[in-house]
Coordinates of C-alpha atoms and ligand atoms in Angstrom, one line a residue:
M199 CA -2.9 82.0 -152.6
K200 CA -3.7 83.7 -149.3
V201 CA -4.2 81.1 -146.5
V202 CA -5.7 82.1 -143.2
F203 CA -4.7 80.0 -140.2
S204 CA -4.9 80.2 -136.4
E205 CA -2.8 78.1 -133.9
R206 CA -5.7 78.2 -131.4
H207 CA -7.0 75.0 -133.0
R208 CA -4.3 73.1 -131.1
A209 CA -6.1 73.4 -127.8
H210 CA -9.1 71.5 -129.2
A211 CA -7.7 68.0 -128.6
Y212 CA -9.3 64.9 -127.1
A213 CA -8.2 61.3 -127.0
H214 CA -11.5 59.6 -127.8
E215 CA -14.7 59.9 -129.6
V216 CA -17.6 57.4 -129.0
A217 CA -18.7 55.5 -132.1
A218 CA -21.5 52.9 -131.9
G219 CA -21.2 53.1 -128.1
V220 CA -17.5 52.4 -128.0
P221 CA -14.6 54.8 -127.2
I222 CA -12.2 54.8 -130.2
P223 CA -9.2 57.0 -130.8
A224 CA -10.2 60.4 -132.1
W225 CA -10.1 60.9 -135.9
E226 CA -10.5 64.7 -135.8
V227 CA -7.0 65.5 -134.4
P228 CA -4.8 68.6 -134.4
E229 CA -2.2 66.9 -136.7
R230 CA -4.8 67.3 -139.5
A231 CA -4.5 71.0 -139.7
E232 CA -0.7 71.0 -139.0
H233 CA -0.1 68.6 -142.0
I234 CA -2.1 70.9 -144.3
R235 CA -0.4 74.1 -142.9
N236 CA 3.1 72.6 -143.5
A237 CA 2.3 71.4 -147.0
L238 CA 0.9 74.8 -148.0
L239 CA 3.9 76.6 -146.6
S240 CA 6.2 74.3 -148.5
A241 CA 4.2 74.9 -151.7
G242 CA 4.8 78.7 -151.3
H243 CA 1.4 79.8 -150.1
E244 CA 1.2 82.9 -148.0
L245 CA 0.0 82.4 -144.4
M246 CA -1.8 85.0 -142.3
G247 CA -3.5 85.1 -138.9
P248 CA -7.3 85.8 -138.4
V249 CA -8.9 89.1 -137.5
E250 CA -11.4 88.9 -134.6
H251 CA -15.0 89.5 -135.8
G252 CA -16.8 89.1 -132.5
R253 CA -20.1 87.3 -131.9
G254 CA -22.3 89.2 -134.3
P255 CA -21.7 87.2 -137.5
I256 CA -22.1 83.9 -135.5
E257 CA -25.4 85.0 -133.9
A258 CA -26.7 86.0 -137.4
V259 CA -26.6 82.2 -138.2
H260 CA -26.7 80.2 -134.9
D261 CA -29.0 80.1 -131.9
R262 CA -27.6 82.5 -129.2
D263 CA -28.2 80.0 -126.5
M264 CA -26.2 77.4 -128.3
L265 CA -23.3 79.8 -128.6
R266 CA -23.6 80.6 -124.9
Y267 CA -23.7 76.8 -124.1
L268 CA -20.5 76.2 -126.0
E269 CA -18.9 79.1 -124.2
T270 CA -19.8 77.9 -120.7
A271 CA -19.9 74.1 -121.1
W272 CA -16.4 73.2 -120.0
K273 CA -16.5 75.4 -116.9
E274 CA -19.9 74.2 -115.8
W275 CA -18.9 70.5 -116.4
T276 CA -15.7 70.8 -114.3
R277 CA -17.5 72.8 -111.6
A278 CA -20.0 70.0 -111.3
G279 CA -17.1 67.6 -110.8
I280 CA -18.1 65.2 -113.6
A281 CA -14.4 64.4 -114.1
E282 CA -14.4 60.7 -114.9
R283 CA -14.0 61.5 -118.6
D284 CA -11.6 63.9 -120.3
A285 CA -14.3 65.4 -122.5
I286 CA -18.0 66.2 -122.5
I287 CA -20.0 63.7 -124.5
P288 CA -23.8 63.3 -124.3
D289 CA -25.6 60.1 -123.3
T290 CA -29.2 61.3 -123.3
M291 CA -30.7 63.2 -126.3
P292 CA -34.3 64.3 -126.7
L293 CA -35.5 62.7 -129.9
P294 CA -38.6 64.4 -131.3
A295 CA -40.8 61.5 -130.3
Y296 CA -39.9 62.0 -126.6
H297 CA -42.2 65.0 -126.5
E298 CA -44.8 63.7 -129.0
G299 CA -48.1 65.4 -128.2
M300 CA -46.4 67.6 -125.7
S301 CA -44.4 70.8 -125.7
G302 CA -40.7 70.9 -125.4
P303 CA -37.9 70.1 -125.1
T304 CA -36.5 73.1 -123.2
E305 CA -32.9 73.5 -122.2
P306 CA -32.3 71.6 -119.0
Q307 CA -30.3 72.8 -116.0
S308 CA -28.0 69.9 -115.4
P309 CA -24.7 69.7 -117.3
C310 CA -25.5 66.1 -118.5
G311 CA -28.9 67.3 -119.8
R312 CA -27.5 70.4 -121.5
I313 CA -25.0 68.5 -123.7
G314 CA -27.7 66.2 -124.9
Y315 CA -30.0 69.1 -125.6
W316 CA -27.4 70.7 -128.0
C317 CA -25.3 67.9 -129.3
F318 CA -26.8 65.4 -131.7
D319 CA -24.1 62.6 -131.6
T320 CA -21.4 61.1 -129.4
M321 CA -18.5 61.9 -131.7
T322 CA -18.2 65.6 -131.0
P323 CA -16.5 66.0 -127.6
I324 CA -16.1 69.3 -125.8
V325 CA -12.8 70.0 -124.0
E326 CA -11.3 73.1 -122.4
G327 CA -10.0 74.5 -125.6
T328 CA -13.0 73.7 -127.8
Y329 CA -14.8 77.0 -127.6
G330 CA -11.6 79.1 -128.2
A331 CA -10.7 76.9 -131.2
A332 CA -14.3 77.0 -132.7
R333 CA -14.3 80.8 -132.3
A334 CA -10.9 81.1 -133.9
A335 CA -12.1 78.8 -136.8
V336 CA -15.0 81.2 -137.4
D337 CA -12.6 84.2 -137.4
V338 CA -10.3 82.3 -139.9
A339 CA -13.3 81.8 -142.2
L340 CA -14.5 85.4 -141.8
T341 CA -11.0 86.8 -142.4
A342 CA -10.8 84.8 -145.6
A343 CA -14.3 86.1 -146.5
G344 CA -13.0 89.6 -146.0
L345 CA -10.2 89.0 -148.5
I346 CA -12.9 88.0 -151.1
A347 CA -15.0 91.0 -150.2
S348 CA -12.0 93.2 -150.9
G349 CA -11.3 91.7 -154.3
E350 CA -9.1 88.7 -153.9
P351 CA -10.1 86.1 -156.5
V352 CA -9.6 83.2 -154.1
A353 CA -8.7 82.7 -150.4
Y354 CA -8.4 79.5 -148.3
A355 CA -9.5 79.3 -144.6
L356 CA -7.7 76.5 -142.8
C357 CA -10.5 75.9 -140.3
R358 CA -10.3 73.4 -137.5
P359 CA -12.6 72.3 -136.0
P360 CA -14.7 71.9 -139.2
G361 CA -18.2 73.3 -139.4
H362 CA -20.6 71.9 -142.0
H363 CA -22.5 69.5 -139.7
A364 CA -23.4 72.3 -137.2
A365 CA -26.9 73.5 -137.8
R366 CA -28.6 76.6 -136.5
A367 CA -29.3 75.2 -133.0
T368 CA -27.6 71.8 -132.8
F369 CA -24.0 70.6 -133.3
G370 CA -22.2 67.3 -134.1
G371 CA -20.1 65.6 -136.6
Y372 CA -16.8 67.0 -135.2
C373 CA -18.4 70.5 -135.8
Y374 CA -19.5 73.2 -133.3
L375 CA -20.0 76.4 -135.3
N376 CA -20.7 76.3 -139.1
N377 CA -17.7 78.3 -140.4
A378 CA -18.8 78.0 -144.0
A379 CA -22.4 79.1 -143.3
I380 CA -21.4 82.0 -141.1
A381 CA -18.9 83.2 -143.7
A382 CA -21.4 82.7 -146.6
H383 CA -24.1 84.7 -144.8
W384 CA -21.7 87.5 -144.0
L385 CA -20.5 87.6 -147.6
A386 CA -24.0 87.5 -149.0
V387 CA -24.9 90.6 -146.9
R388 CA -21.6 92.4 -147.7
T389 CA -21.8 91.8 -151.4
G390 CA -25.6 91.9 -151.8
S391 CA -25.3 89.0 -154.1
R392 CA -26.7 85.5 -154.2
L393 CA -24.0 83.0 -153.3
G394 CA -23.2 79.5 -154.3
L395 CA -22.1 77.0 -151.6
L396 CA -20.4 73.9 -153.0
D397 CA -19.9 71.2 -150.4
I398 CA -17.3 68.6 -151.5
D399 CA -16.5 67.1 -148.1
Y400 CA -17.3 63.4 -148.2
H401 CA -20.2 63.8 -145.8
H402 CA -23.5 65.6 -146.4
G403 CA -23.4 69.0 -144.8
N404 CA -26.6 68.7 -142.9
G405 CA -25.9 71.8 -140.9
T406 CA -25.3 74.0 -143.9
Q407 CA -28.4 72.6 -145.7
Q408 CA -30.5 73.2 -142.6
I409 CA -29.4 76.8 -142.2
F410 CA -30.1 77.8 -145.8
Y411 CA -33.0 75.4 -146.6
R412 CA -35.6 78.2 -146.6
R413 CA -33.4 81.0 -147.7
A414 CA -32.7 82.4 -151.2
E415 CA -29.4 84.1 -150.4
V416 CA -27.3 80.9 -150.7
A417 CA -27.8 78.0 -153.1
Y418 CA -26.4 74.8 -151.7
A419 CA -25.0 71.9 -153.7
S420 CA -23.4 68.8 -152.0
I421 CA -21.7 65.6 -153.3
H422 CA -21.5 63.0 -150.6
G423 CA -21.7 59.4 -149.5
D424 CA -25.3 58.2 -149.8
P425 CA -27.0 58.7 -146.4
R426 CA -28.7 55.4 -146.8
R427 CA -25.2 54.0 -146.0
M428 CA -23.3 56.7 -144.4
Y429 CA -23.2 59.4 -141.7
P430 CA -25.1 61.7 -141.1
Y431 CA -27.9 59.2 -142.1
F432 CA -30.8 61.6 -141.7
S433 CA -30.2 64.0 -144.6
G434 CA -28.6 64.3 -147.9
H435 CA -31.2 62.6 -150.1
A436 CA -31.7 63.8 -153.6
A437 CA -35.4 64.6 -152.9
E438 CA -34.3 67.4 -150.5
T439 CA -34.5 70.4 -152.8
G440 CA -35.3 73.4 -150.5
A441 CA -38.5 75.0 -149.2
G442 CA -40.2 78.3 -148.9
D443 CA -37.9 81.1 -150.2
G444 CA -35.2 78.4 -150.8
T445 CA -37.4 76.2 -153.0
G446 CA -35.2 74.7 -155.7
A447 CA -32.0 76.1 -154.1
N448 CA -30.7 72.8 -152.6
L449 CA -29.0 70.1 -154.7
N450 CA -27.9 66.8 -153.2
Q451 CA -25.9 64.2 -155.1
P452 CA -25.6 61.1 -153.0
M453 CA -23.0 58.8 -154.3
A454 CA -22.2 55.0 -154.3
A455 CA -19.4 53.3 -152.4
G456 CA -16.3 53.2 -154.5
T457 CA -17.1 56.4 -156.4
D458 CA -14.0 57.0 -158.6
D459 CA -12.4 60.1 -160.1
R460 CA -14.5 59.9 -163.3
A461 CA -17.8 59.6 -161.6
Y462 CA -16.8 62.3 -159.1
L463 CA -15.8 64.8 -161.7
A464 CA -19.1 64.3 -163.6
A465 CA -21.0 65.0 -160.3
L466 CA -18.7 68.0 -159.7
D467 CA -19.5 69.5 -163.2
R468 CA -23.2 69.1 -162.5
S469 CA -22.9 70.8 -159.1
I470 CA -20.9 73.7 -160.6
N471 CA -23.2 74.3 -163.5
W472 CA -26.2 74.1 -161.2
L473 CA -24.7 76.6 -158.8
L474 CA -23.8 79.0 -161.6
D475 CA -27.4 79.0 -162.8
R476 CA -28.7 79.9 -159.3
S477 CA -26.1 82.4 -158.0
D478 CA -24.4 85.6 -159.2
G479 CA -21.8 86.1 -156.5
P480 CA -18.9 84.4 -154.9
V481 CA -18.8 80.6 -154.4
V482 CA -18.0 79.2 -151.0
V483 CA -16.5 75.8 -151.0
S484 CA -16.8 73.4 -148.1
L485 CA -13.6 71.5 -148.9
G486 CA -13.0 68.0 -147.4
F487 CA -10.4 65.5 -148.3
D488 CA -12.2 62.5 -146.8
T489 CA -13.2 61.7 -150.4
F490 CA -9.7 60.3 -150.8
G491 CA -9.5 56.5 -151.5
E492 CA -7.5 55.8 -148.4
D493 CA -9.6 57.8 -146.0
P494 CA -10.1 55.6 -142.9
I495 CA -13.8 56.4 -142.3
C496 CA -15.2 57.0 -145.8
D497 CA -15.6 54.9 -149.0
F498 CA -14.9 56.9 -152.1
A499 CA -11.9 56.1 -154.3
L500 CA -10.5 59.4 -155.4
T501 CA -6.8 59.7 -156.2
T502 CA -4.4 62.6 -155.5
P503 CA -4.2 64.0 -159.0
V504 CA -8.0 64.5 -159.2
Y505 CA -7.8 67.1 -156.5
R506 CA -5.8 69.4 -158.8
E507 CA -8.4 68.9 -161.5
C508 CA -11.2 69.6 -159.0
G509 CA -9.5 72.9 -158.1
R510 CA -9.1 73.8 -161.7
R511 CA -12.8 73.1 -162.6
V512 CA -14.2 75.0 -159.6
A513 CA -11.9 78.0 -160.3
A514 CA -12.8 77.9 -164.0
S515 CA -16.3 79.0 -162.9
G516 CA -14.7 82.5 -162.9
R517 CA -16.4 83.3 -159.5
P518 CA -14.5 84.6 -156.5
L519 CA -13.8 81.5 -154.4
L520 CA -13.8 81.2 -150.6
L521 CA -12.4 77.9 -149.6
I522 CA -13.2 76.6 -146.2
Q523 CA -11.5 73.5 -144.8
E524 CA -13.9 70.7 -143.5
G525 CA -12.9 67.0 -143.1
G526 CA -10.3 64.5 -144.2
Y527 CA -8.7 61.9 -141.9
H528 CA -5.9 60.2 -143.8
L529 CA -3.0 62.1 -142.3
P530 CA -0.3 61.1 -144.8
S531 CA -2.2 62.4 -147.8
L532 CA -3.9 65.4 -146.3
G533 CA -1.2 68.0 -147.0
T534 CA -0.5 66.8 -150.5
N535 CA -4.2 66.7 -151.5
A536 CA -4.8 70.2 -150.1
A537 CA -1.8 71.5 -151.9
E538 CA -2.9 69.9 -155.2
W539 CA -6.4 71.3 -154.9
L540 CA -5.2 74.8 -154.1
G541 CA -2.5 74.6 -156.8
G542 CA -5.2 73.7 -159.4
A543 CA -7.3 76.6 -158.4
A544 CA -4.3 79.0 -158.3
D545 CA -3.3 77.9 -161.9
V546 CA -6.7 79.1 -163.1
T547 CA -7.1 82.3 -161.1
A548 CA -3.6 83.5 -161.8
R549 CA -4.3 83.5 -165.6
Ligands
SP5_871 C1 -16.4 67.2 -140.9 C2 -16.5 65.7 -141.0 O1 -16.0 65.2 -142.0 N1 -17.2 65.1 -140.1 C3 -17.4 63.7 -140.2 C4 -18.1 63.1 -139.0 C5 -18.2 61.7 -139.2 N2 -18.4 61.0 -138.0 C6 -18.0 59.6 -138.0 C7 -19.0 58.8 -138.5 C8 -18.5 57.4 -138.6 C9 -19.1 56.5 -137.6 N3 -18.7 55.2 -138.0 C10 -19.2 54.2 -136.9 C11 -19.3 52.9 -137.5 C12 -20.0 52.1 -136.4 N4 -20.6 50.9 -137.0
ZN872 ZN1 -16.5 64.7 -143.8

């Protein structure tokens, strides 16, 4: 299978994230992508670099001012001499009730205000290499999308940082730009078809849901830890089914702690069938391995062999598949689980 990868992700590296007010060692580390890359090379997959696609496809999905903020944040922060931390993390965010009965918020001038205006959590630090890595991850996704547009049955984008928590005009959840949403919109325009977007990262893809919630071009189906218990807490409920032109085009399957292979595969079959009914073009897969039983920050119980079966079942849909890497934090298993998933998909598409 063709695998797109950029080394620029390595410059996006920070020591800590802030969880529940406390600095803890970062989970979203460069080793994640390196483990996957090495395992896929060993498994005989073909690696290629990304082609630059510029800002256009990003601005078709994200707020221009947010992109500009990401581009300038580090320089502005260091120029202002706020150097006591190695990364930019917000401490003041304008919840909707702050401006209740008033207008606003508007983007503030100060660096500390700006990060709180754009970033919705404290776990998504910006460092010097963040913008370059985020842009490269988008190019990785778009390059893989280009392979699908030119007739490849399947392609895998080894994106880092991940993307599915980034909404049109706010970012968080280790995500800055929504690689999957940008690639899906680009592919929907290029192919003139209605796409399916299957999100099988452990977490609800709040950003992807938000971007397509009122649009018919992409039907979104997600299987995730129930937001009543898990991050991102504020979306992912079964009652969220789309609105406006996107009415009925959003399917959430929140799952219990301890969800095992059997329950997961049943949910996967429901998602696939639902997507096939509501799309006629390629399927974009937001692929996370934080569903694994030993993932340190999640609570499902999937085993390594089920990833091959997941790859098989998704590929058996017969649709062109654009695979986009999202989360997964158990380093020892990441490479193997990715190789199993891709191997399962390749078994089917090669036939
Ligand atoms: C792409 C992706 O998988 N992003 C995941 C972001 C999850 N952020 C971590 C949330 C866990 C916070 N746990 C804090 C427990 C405090 N009691
Ligand atoms: Zn995740």
